PDB file of C-alpha atoms and ligand atoms in Angstrom:
ATOM      1  CA  MET A1418      46.028  24.904  -2.853  1.00 86.00           C
ATOM      2  CA  ASN A1419      46.390  25.671   0.632  1.00 84.00           C
ATOM      3  CA  ARG A1420      49.953  27.133   0.834  1.00 83.00           C
ATOM      4  CA  LYS A1421      49.810  27.807   4.798  1.00 86.00           C
ATOM      5  CA  TYR A1422      49.940  24.123   5.719  1.00 91.00           C
ATOM      6  CA  ARG A1423      51.950  22.750   2.465  1.00 96.00           C
ATOM      7  CA  LYS A1424      53.771  22.790  -0.647  1.00 96.00           C
ATOM      8  CA  THR A1425      52.109  23.341  -3.471  1.00 97.00           C
ATOM      9  CA  VAL A1426      54.628  21.815  -6.592  1.00 98.00           C
ATOM     10  CA  ILE A1427      53.614  21.230 -10.492  1.00 98.00           C
ATOM     11  CA  ALA A1428      55.770  18.392 -11.690  1.00 98.00           C
ATOM     12  CA  GLY A1429      56.286  17.467 -14.780  1.00 98.00           C
ATOM     13  CA  ASN A1430      56.521  13.373 -16.220  1.00 98.00           C
ATOM     14  CA  TRP A1431      58.135  13.479 -19.757  1.00 98.00           C
ATOM     15  CA  LYS A1432      56.647   9.557 -19.754  1.00 98.00           C
ATOM     16  CA  MET A1433      58.956   7.978 -23.027  1.00 98.00           C
ATOM     17  CA  ASN A1434      60.120  11.302 -24.510  1.00 97.00           C
ATOM     18  CA  GLN A1435      63.196  13.435 -24.993  1.00 96.00           C
ATOM     19  CA  LEU A1436      66.530  12.557 -24.893  1.00 98.00           C
ATOM     20  CA  ALA A1437      69.133  13.495 -22.487  1.00 97.00           C
ATOM     21  CA  SER A1438      70.655  15.617 -24.825  1.00 98.00           C
ATOM     22  CA  GLY A1439      67.312  18.163 -25.208  1.00 98.00           C
ATOM     23  CA  VAL A1440      67.351  18.787 -21.121  1.00 98.00           C
ATOM     24  CA  LYS A1441      70.373  21.466 -22.045  1.00 97.00           C
ATOM     25  CA  PRO A1442      67.706  23.238 -24.470  1.00 97.00           C
ATOM     26  CA  PHE A1443      64.719  22.773 -22.310  1.00 98.00           C
ATOM     27  CA  ILE A1444      65.434  24.222 -19.961  1.00 97.00           C
ATOM     28  CA  GLU A1445      67.182  27.602 -20.967  1.00 97.00           C
ATOM     29  CA  GLU A1446      63.706  28.273 -23.256  1.00 97.00           C
ATOM     30  CA  LEU A1447      61.759  27.134 -20.097  1.00 97.00           C
ATOM     31  CA  LYS A1448      63.830  29.905 -18.189  1.00 96.00           C
ATOM     32  CA  GLU A1449      63.159  31.727 -20.465  1.00 96.00           C
ATOM     33  CA  HIS A1450      59.188  31.803 -19.412  1.00 96.00           C
ATOM     34  CA  MET A1451      59.503  30.954 -16.041  1.00 95.00           C
ATOM     35  CA  PRO A1452      57.692  33.763 -13.976  1.00 93.00           C
ATOM     36  CA  LYS A1453      60.255  36.171 -11.778  1.00 88.00           C
ATOM     37  CA  THR A1454      58.997  34.599  -8.062  1.00 88.00           C
ATOM     38  CA  ARG A1455      57.608  31.089  -7.389  1.00 87.00           C
ATOM     39  CA  SER A1456      54.801  30.243  -5.697  1.00 85.00           C
ATOM     40  CA  CYS A1457      55.218  26.249  -6.419  1.00 95.00           C
ATOM     41  CA  ASP A1458      58.422  24.019  -6.555  1.00 97.00           C
ATOM     42  CA  VAL A1459      58.955  22.354  -9.836  1.00 98.00           C
ATOM     43  CA  VAL A1460      60.034  19.756 -10.498  1.00 98.00           C
ATOM     44  CA  LEU A1461      61.004  18.003 -13.990  1.00 98.00           C
ATOM     45  CA  CYS A1462      60.657  13.794 -13.540  1.00 98.00           C
ATOM     46  CA  THR A1463      62.438  12.114 -16.524  1.00 98.00           C
ATOM     47  CA  PRO A1464      63.611   8.603 -17.826  1.00 98.00           C
ATOM     48  CA  ALA A1465      66.426   7.876 -15.035  1.00 98.00           C
ATOM     49  CA  VAL A1466      69.875   8.196 -18.314  1.00 98.00           C
ATOM     50  CA  MET A1467      68.096  11.989 -18.249  1.00 98.00           C
ATOM     51  CA  ILE A1468      68.313  13.024 -14.728  1.00 98.00           C
ATOM     52  CA  PRO A1469      72.178  13.326 -14.087  1.00 98.00           C
ATOM     53  CA  ALA A1470      71.197  16.769 -16.757  1.00 98.00           C
ATOM     54  CA  MET A1471      68.375  18.203 -15.533  1.00 98.00           C
ATOM     55  CA  VAL A1472      70.222  18.347 -12.117  1.00 98.00           C
ATOM     56  CA  LYS A1473      72.781  20.068 -13.873  1.00 98.00           C
ATOM     57  CA  ALA A1474      71.034  22.147 -16.409  1.00 97.00           C
ATOM     58  CA  GLY A1475      67.869  22.992 -14.135  1.00 97.00           C
ATOM     59  CA  LYS A1476      70.242  24.300 -10.306  1.00 94.00           C
ATOM     60  CA  ASP A1477      69.713  27.364 -12.726  1.00 84.00           C
ATOM     61  CA  CYS A1478      66.234  27.140 -13.155  1.00 92.00           C
ATOM     62  CA  ARG A1479      65.225  26.348  -9.497  1.00 95.00           C
ATOM     63  CA  VAL A1480      63.992  23.074 -11.378  1.00 97.00           C
ATOM     64  CA  ALA A1481      64.712  19.876  -9.271  1.00 98.00           C
ATOM     65  CA  ALA A1482      64.796  15.828 -11.115  1.00 98.00           C
ATOM     66  CA  GLY A1483      62.573  12.868 -10.281  1.00 98.00           C
ATOM     67  CA  GLY A1484      62.449   9.639 -11.917  1.00 98.00           C
ATOM     68  CA  GLU A1485      59.730   8.121 -13.592  1.00 98.00           C
ATOM     69  CA  ASP A1486      60.186   4.589 -11.487  1.00 98.00           C
ATOM     70  CA  VAL A1487      61.831   2.770  -9.661  1.00 98.00           C
ATOM     71  CA  SER A1488      63.059  -0.401  -7.875  1.00 98.00           C
ATOM     72  CA  LYS A1489      61.593  -1.696  -5.226  1.00 98.00           C
ATOM     73  CA  PHE A1490      64.741  -3.768  -4.261  1.00 98.00           C
ATOM     74  CA  GLU A1491      67.619  -2.283  -2.479  1.00 98.00           C
ATOM     75  CA  LYS A1492      70.202  -3.605  -4.530  1.00 97.00           C
ATOM     76  CA  GLY A1493      72.002  -6.725  -6.401  1.00 98.00           C
ATOM     77  CA  ALA A1494      70.782  -8.999  -9.254  1.00 98.00           C
ATOM     78  CA  TYR A1495      68.474  -7.507 -10.327  1.00 98.00           C
ATOM     79  CA  THR A1496      69.542  -7.558 -14.587  1.00 98.00           C
ATOM     80  CA  GLY A1497      67.535  -3.599 -15.804  1.00 97.00           C
ATOM     81  CA  GLU A1498      66.022  -2.525 -12.516  1.00 98.00           C
ATOM     82  CA  ILE A1499      67.270   1.446 -10.921  1.00 98.00           C
ATOM     83  CA  SER A1500      67.520   2.075  -7.196  1.00 98.00           C
ATOM     84  CA  ALA A1501      66.145   4.734  -5.314  1.00 98.00           C
ATOM     85  CA  ASP A1502      69.846   4.802  -3.892  1.00 98.00           C
ATOM     86  CA  MET A1503      71.685   4.966  -7.908  1.00 98.00           C
ATOM     87  CA  LEU A1504      68.398   7.798  -8.469  1.00 98.00           C
ATOM     88  CA  ALA A1505      69.387   9.204  -4.481  1.00 98.00           C
ATOM     89  CA  ASP A1506      73.332   9.018  -6.009  1.00 98.00           C
ATOM     90  CA  VAL A1507      72.517  10.874  -9.104  1.00 98.00           C
ATOM     91  CA  GLY A1508      70.489  13.885  -7.891  1.00 98.00           C
ATOM     92  CA  ALA A1509      66.715  13.063  -8.200  1.00 98.00           C
ATOM     93  CA  LYS A1510      64.403  14.513  -5.127  1.00 98.00           C
ATOM     94  CA  TYR A1511      60.969  12.699  -6.129  1.00 98.00           C
ATOM     95  CA  CYS A1512      59.990  10.047  -8.029  1.00 98.00           C
ATOM     96  CA  ILE A1513      56.690   8.723  -9.530  1.00 98.00           C
ATOM     97  CA  VAL A1514      54.997   5.222  -8.320  1.00 98.00           C
ATOM     98  CA  GLY A1515      52.460   3.853  -9.531  1.00 98.00           C
ATOM     99  CA  HIS A1516      51.798   5.530 -12.556  1.00 98.00           C
ATOM    100  CA  SER A1517      48.915   4.140 -14.134  1.00 97.00           C
ATOM    101  CA  GLU A1518      50.661   2.591 -17.312  1.00 98.00           C
ATOM    102  CA  ARG A1519      52.956   0.895 -15.540  1.00 98.00           C
ATOM    103  CA  ARG A1520      50.517  -0.338 -13.889  1.00 98.00           C
ATOM    104  CA  GLU A1521      48.520  -1.164 -16.687  1.00 96.00           C
ATOM    105  CA  TYR A1522      51.845  -2.232 -19.309  1.00 97.00           C
ATOM    106  CA  HIS A1523      53.942  -4.190 -17.019  1.00 97.00           C
ATOM    107  CA  HIS A1524      51.000  -5.387 -14.345  1.00 97.00           C
ATOM    108  CA  GLU A1525      52.200  -3.372 -10.764  1.00 98.00           C
ATOM    109  CA  SER A1526      49.857  -4.082  -7.960  1.00 98.00           C
ATOM    110  CA  ASP A1527      48.824  -1.703  -5.255  1.00 98.00           C
ATOM    111  CA  SER A1528      51.388  -3.861  -3.067  1.00 98.00           C
ATOM    112  CA  LEU A1529      54.225  -3.452  -5.542  1.00 98.00           C
ATOM    113  CA  VAL A1530      53.401   0.485  -5.717  1.00 98.00           C
ATOM    114  CA  ASN A1531      53.379   0.069  -2.050  1.00 98.00           C
ATOM    115  CA  GLU A1532      57.121  -1.313  -1.938  1.00 98.00           C
ATOM    116  CA  LYS A1533      58.362   1.113  -4.059  1.00 98.00           C
ATOM    117  CA  ALA A1534      57.122   4.057  -2.183  1.00 98.00           C
ATOM    118  CA  LYS A1535      58.866   2.642   1.181  1.00 98.00           C
ATOM    119  CA  ALA A1536      62.113   2.063  -1.143  1.00 98.00           C
ATOM    120  CA  LEU A1537      62.018   5.999  -1.588  1.00 98.00           C
ATOM    121  CA  LEU A1538      61.483   7.041   1.313  1.00 98.00           C
ATOM    122  CA  ALA A1539      64.314   4.351   2.779  1.00 98.00           C
ATOM    123  CA  LYS A1540      67.227   6.735   0.216  1.00 98.00           C
ATOM    124  CA  GLY A1541      65.276  10.468   0.749  1.00 98.00           C
ATOM    125  CA  ILE A1542      63.685  10.578  -1.699  1.00 98.00           C
ATOM    126  CA  ALA A1543      59.982  11.679  -2.457  1.00 98.00           C
ATOM    127  CA  PRO A1544      57.719   9.182  -3.532  1.00 98.00           C
ATOM    128  CA  ILE A1545      54.568  10.835  -6.035  1.00 98.00           C
ATOM    129  CA  ILE A1546      52.215   8.521  -5.732  1.00 98.00           C
ATOM    130  CA  CYS A1547      49.378   7.812  -8.409  1.00 98.00           C
ATOM    131  CA  VAL A1548      45.965   6.598  -8.094  1.00 98.00           C
ATOM    132  CA  GLY A1549      42.793   6.926 -10.554  1.00 98.00           C
ATOM    133  CA  GLU A1550      40.180   5.198 -11.478  1.00 97.00           C
ATOM    134  CA  SER A1551      38.533   4.175 -14.453  1.00 96.00           C
ATOM    135  CA  LEU A1552      35.969   5.518 -16.502  1.00 95.00           C
ATOM    136  CA  GLU A1553      34.365   2.600 -16.409  1.00 95.00           C
ATOM    137  CA  GLN A1554      34.639   2.433 -12.089  1.00 96.00           C
ATOM    138  CA  ARG A1555      33.655   5.969 -12.652  1.00 96.00           C
ATOM    139  CA  GLU A1556      30.594   5.455 -14.252  1.00 94.00           C
ATOM    140  CA  LYS A1557      29.843   2.619 -12.027  1.00 97.00           C
ATOM    141  CA  ASN A1558      30.311   4.856  -9.422  1.00 97.00           C
ATOM    142  CA  LEU A1559      33.359   3.244  -7.888  1.00 97.00           C
ATOM    143  CA  THR A1560      35.604   6.143  -7.886  1.00 97.00           C
ATOM    144  CA  MET A1561      35.057   6.959  -4.433  1.00 97.00           C
ATOM    145  CA  GLU A1562      35.181   3.580  -2.706  1.00 97.00           C
ATOM    146  CA  TYR A1563      38.457   2.452  -5.359  1.00 98.00           C
ATOM    147  CA  ILE A1564      40.533   5.522  -4.813  1.00 98.00           C
ATOM    148  CA  ALA A1565      40.363   5.110  -0.769  1.00 98.00           C
ATOM    149  CA  TYR A1566      41.421   1.154  -1.460  1.00 98.00           C
ATOM    150  CA  GLN A1567      44.543   2.358  -3.275  1.00 98.00           C
ATOM    151  CA  VAL A1568      45.754   5.317  -1.396  1.00 98.00           C
ATOM    152  CA  CYS A1569      45.408   2.485   2.306  1.00 98.00           C
ATOM    153  CA  ALA A1570      46.893   0.481  -0.279  1.00 98.00           C
ATOM    154  CA  ALA A1571      49.885   2.534  -1.029  1.00 98.00           C
ATOM    155  CA  LEU A1572      50.764   4.434   2.003  1.00 98.00           C
ATOM    156  CA  SER A1573      50.770   1.235   4.035  1.00 98.00           C
ATOM    157  CA  GLY A1574      53.468  -0.026   6.735  1.00 98.00           C
ATOM    158  CA  ILE A1575      54.620   4.110   6.176  1.00 98.00           C
ATOM    159  CA  ASP A1576      54.241   5.988   9.278  1.00 96.00           C
ATOM    160  CA  GLY A1577      53.006   9.730  10.342  1.00 95.00           C
ATOM    161  CA  THR A1578      56.424  11.193   9.633  1.00 94.00           C
ATOM    162  CA  GLN A1579      57.021   9.588   6.347  1.00 97.00           C
ATOM    163  CA  VAL A1580      53.760  10.686   4.406  1.00 98.00           C
ATOM    164  CA  ARG A1581      53.867  13.957   5.184  1.00 97.00           C
ATOM    165  CA  ARG A1582      57.124  13.640   2.794  1.00 97.00           C
ATOM    166  CA  CYS A1583      55.141  11.348   0.264  1.00 98.00           C
ATOM    167  CA  ILE A1584      52.553  13.503  -2.691  1.00 98.00           C
ATOM    168  CA  ILE A1585      49.983  11.611  -3.846  1.00 98.00           C
ATOM    169  CA  ALA A1586      48.733  12.817  -7.619  1.00 98.00           C
ATOM    170  CA  TYR A1587      45.427  11.747  -8.733  1.00 98.00           C
ATOM    171  CA  GLU A1588      45.478  11.009 -12.377  1.00 98.00           C
ATOM    172  CA  PRO A1589      41.923   9.564 -13.305  1.00 97.00           C
ATOM    173  CA  ILE A1590      42.873   7.404 -16.651  1.00 96.00           C
ATOM    174  CA  TRP A1591      40.528   8.580 -18.528  1.00 94.00           C
ATOM    175  CA  ALA A1592      41.445  11.641 -18.448  1.00 92.00           C
ATOM    176  CA  ILE A1593      45.323  10.770 -18.787  1.00 91.00           C
ATOM    177  CA  GLY A1594      46.766  11.850 -23.076  1.00 86.00           C
ATOM    178  CA  THR A1595      42.866  12.197 -23.479  1.00 88.00           C
ATOM    179  CA  GLY A1596      42.380  15.801 -23.870  1.00 83.00           C
ATOM    180  CA  LYS A1597      39.636  15.064 -20.856  1.00 85.00           C
ATOM    181  CA  THR A1598      40.522  16.755 -17.634  1.00 86.00           C
ATOM    182  CA  ALA A1599      38.380  16.390 -15.212  1.00 88.00           C
ATOM    183  CA  THR A1600      36.048  18.861 -13.667  1.00 94.00           C
ATOM    184  CA  ALA A1601      37.877  21.007 -10.953  1.00 96.00           C
ATOM    185  CA  GLU A1602      34.472  20.112  -9.437  1.00 96.00           C
ATOM    186  CA  GLN A1603      35.413  16.782 -10.052  1.00 96.00           C
ATOM    187  CA  ALA A1604      39.156  16.709  -8.735  1.00 97.00           C
ATOM    188  CA  GLU A1605      38.563  18.663  -6.395  1.00 98.00           C
ATOM    189  CA  GLU A1606      35.762  16.034  -4.707  1.00 97.00           C
ATOM    190  CA  VAL A1607      38.266  13.116  -5.357  1.00 98.00           C
ATOM    191  CA  CYS A1608      41.292  15.085  -4.114  1.00 98.00           C
ATOM    192  CA  CYS A1609      39.362  15.924  -0.900  1.00 98.00           C
ATOM    193  CA  GLU A1610      38.265  12.533  -0.187  1.00 98.00           C
ATOM    194  CA  ILE A1611      41.983  11.395  -0.302  1.00 98.00           C
ATOM    195  CA  ARG A1612      42.969  13.452   2.090  1.00 98.00           C
ATOM    196  CA  ALA A1613      40.012  12.465   4.428  1.00 98.00           C
ATOM    197  CA  VAL A1614      41.492   9.041   3.662  1.00 98.00           C
ATOM    198  CA  ILE A1615      44.982   9.869   4.500  1.00 98.00           C
ATOM    199  CA  ARG A1616      43.223  12.144   8.533  1.00 98.00           C
ATOM    200  CA  ARG A1617      41.641   9.304   8.833  1.00 98.00           C
ATOM    201  CA  LEU A1618      44.856   7.341   8.783  1.00 98.00           C
ATOM    202  CA  TYR A1619      46.610   9.655  10.082  1.00 98.00           C
ATOM    203  CA  GLY A1620      45.442  11.951  11.739  1.00 97.00           C
ATOM    204  CA  ALA A1621      44.182  15.901  10.417  1.00 97.00           C
ATOM    205  CA  ARG A1622      47.722  18.214  11.077  1.00 96.00           C
ATOM    206  CA  SER A1623      49.539  14.997   8.553  1.00 96.00           C
ATOM    207  CA  ALA A1624      46.522  14.894   6.291  1.00 97.00           C
ATOM    208  CA  ARG A1625      46.328  19.064   5.791  1.00 96.00           C
ATOM    209  CA  ALA A1626      50.574  18.590   5.379  1.00 97.00           C
ATOM    210  CA  VAL A1627      49.871  16.116   2.506  1.00 98.00           C
ATOM    211  CA  SER A1628      50.447  17.356  -1.305  1.00 98.00           C
ATOM    212  CA  ILE A1629      48.164  16.246  -3.289  1.00 98.00           C
ATOM    213  CA  LEU A1630      48.636  16.550  -6.759  1.00 98.00           C
ATOM    214  CA  TYR A1631      45.958  17.027  -9.669  1.00 98.00           C
ATOM    215  CA  GLY A1632      46.977  15.311 -12.822  1.00 97.00           C
ATOM    216  CA  GLY A1633      45.306  14.129 -16.241  1.00 96.00           C
ATOM    217  CA  SER A1634      45.619  16.806 -19.587  1.00 94.00           C
ATOM    218  CA  MET A1635      45.929  19.785 -16.976  1.00 96.00           C
ATOM    219  CA  ASN A1636      47.564  22.201 -19.771  1.00 96.00           C
ATOM    220  CA  ALA A1637      48.161  25.873 -19.666  1.00 96.00           C
ATOM    221  CA  LYS A1638      44.468  26.625 -20.133  1.00 96.00           C
ATOM    222  CA  ASN A1639      43.375  24.544 -17.339  1.00 96.00           C
ATOM    223  CA  ALA A1640      45.319  24.855 -14.731  1.00 97.00           C
ATOM    224  CA  ALA A1641      44.415  28.280 -12.603  1.00 96.00           C
ATOM    225  CA  GLU A1642      41.046  26.981 -12.179  1.00 97.00           C
ATOM    226  CA  LEU A1643      42.028  23.718 -11.038  1.00 97.00           C
ATOM    227  CA  LEU A1644      44.598  24.778  -8.712  1.00 96.00           C
ATOM    228  CA  ALA A1645      41.639  27.253  -7.697  1.00 96.00           C
ATOM    229  CA  GLN A1646      40.462  24.208  -5.582  1.00 97.00           C
ATOM    230  CA  PRO A1647      42.218  24.101  -1.623  1.00 96.00           C
ATOM    231  CA  ASP A1648      42.448  20.152  -2.222  1.00 97.00           C
ATOM    232  CA  ILE A1649      44.703  20.108  -5.169  1.00 98.00           C
ATOM    233  CA  ASP A1650      47.792  21.559  -4.546  1.00 98.00           C
ATOM    234  CA  GLY A1651      50.064  20.998  -7.489  1.00 98.00           C
ATOM    235  CA  GLY A1652      50.033  19.087 -10.934  1.00 98.00           C
ATOM    236  CA  LEU A1653      51.408  15.864 -12.745  1.00 98.00           C
ATOM    237  CA  ILE A1654      51.815  17.317 -15.923  1.00 98.00           C
ATOM    238  CA  GLY A1655      52.436  15.231 -19.124  1.00 98.00           C
ATOM    239  CA  GLY A1656      52.304  16.811 -22.654  1.00 97.00           C
ATOM    240  CA  ALA A1657      52.012  19.937 -21.921  1.00 98.00           C
ATOM    241  CA  SER A1658      55.365  19.704 -19.868  1.00 98.00           C
ATOM    242  CA  LEU A1659      56.689  19.264 -22.988  1.00 98.00           C
ATOM    243  CA  LYS A1660      56.214  22.182 -23.769  1.00 98.00           C
ATOM    244  CA  PRO A1661      58.703  25.213 -22.276  1.00 98.00           C
ATOM    245  CA  ALA A1662      55.832  27.836 -22.031  1.00 98.00           C
ATOM    246  CA  ASP A1663      52.880  25.897 -21.641  1.00 98.00           C
ATOM    247  CA  PHE A1664      54.880  24.460 -18.425  1.00 98.00           C
ATOM    248  CA  ALA A1665      55.832  28.021 -17.378  1.00 97.00           C
ATOM    249  CA  THR A1666      52.676  29.005 -17.241  1.00 97.00           C
ATOM    250  CA  ILE A1667      51.170  26.484 -15.193  1.00 97.00           C
ATOM    251  CA  VAL A1668      54.096  27.270 -12.679  1.00 97.00           C
ATOM    252  CA  ALA A1669      52.552  30.935 -12.922  1.00 96.00           C
ATOM    253  CA  ALA A1670      49.456  29.885 -12.232  1.00 95.00           C
ATOM    254  CA  THR A1671      50.140  28.769  -8.681  1.00 95.00           C
ATOM    255  CA  ALA A1672      50.388  32.073  -8.146  1.00 91.00           C
ATOM    256  CA  GLN A1673      46.765  32.912  -7.594  1.00 76.00           C
ATOM    257  CA  GLY A1674      45.384  32.601  -3.905  1.00 59.00           C
TER     258      GLY A1674
HETATM  259  P1  13P B3097      49.040  14.283 -19.834  1.00 67.64           P
HETATM  260  O1  13P B3097      49.185  15.581 -18.708  1.00 67.64           O
HETATM  261  O2  13P B3097      49.835  14.345 -21.203  1.00 67.64           O
HETATM  262  O3  13P B3097      47.958  13.845 -19.757  1.00 67.64           O
HETATM  263  O4  13P B3097      49.453  13.331 -18.949  1.00 67.64           O
HETATM  264  C1  13P B3097      48.763  13.105 -17.566  1.00 67.64           C
HETATM  265  C2  13P B3097      49.865  12.065 -17.092  1.00 67.64           C
HETATM  266  O5  13P B3097      50.571  11.250 -17.331  1.00 67.64           O
HETATM  267  C3  13P B3097      50.920  12.404 -15.925  1.00 67.64           C
HETATM  268  O6  13P B3097      52.037  11.412 -15.656  1.00 67.64           O
END
């Protein structure tokens, strides 16, 4: 973390878990465990149908609401899609794009991820852009090359002012939902490279202003060590974000340093 130059962000990704009716009880329990002073922004990204409940309940606990996906289209005949305007209208401040589960199960390409990020920026929502290598890529020593490519593709056409509103989440695919966390050194090495890519594209000032998160089996036990790394500015948390006490422990872990 480097709080001097950029925000620390702890974001949960509820994926397709929980129900809208579960939001209020969750936040009430979270409130009991949350540290009194806060050293980071806290956001819970949920399916769109839960965002209004999250906005309402989250106010009490300084938790912002976020989406998990967005349409690249602004409006029109796109049955089933949810636009950035709709997310903004119900109070979402953040939205995940390019999660590996969407890339895999919905065949989302890097250029689609880029279009979605731009759609969000146009409506004042901060995109949380996910990148990450597969185990095969890591074993073939292709991690850095692939991550650099993904970051460049996701940021294509985004200008130097807008990039500071983007959040990049490094989520190695092999660490998601597997209980197999990247070591702090592995995670820092890639997050540092992501910042170097942004520096090459936008210069040093922008690079040091962008928050880069780590995601992949981050939990109450390993969060502090990961967050102690200079280029890891927070976490994107799946499983542990569904447990109020664990999520609050991760938030508390940002108080170090
Ligand atoms: P887990 O924390 O469950 O590994 O999920 C990480 C993730 O995919 C967050 O987007």
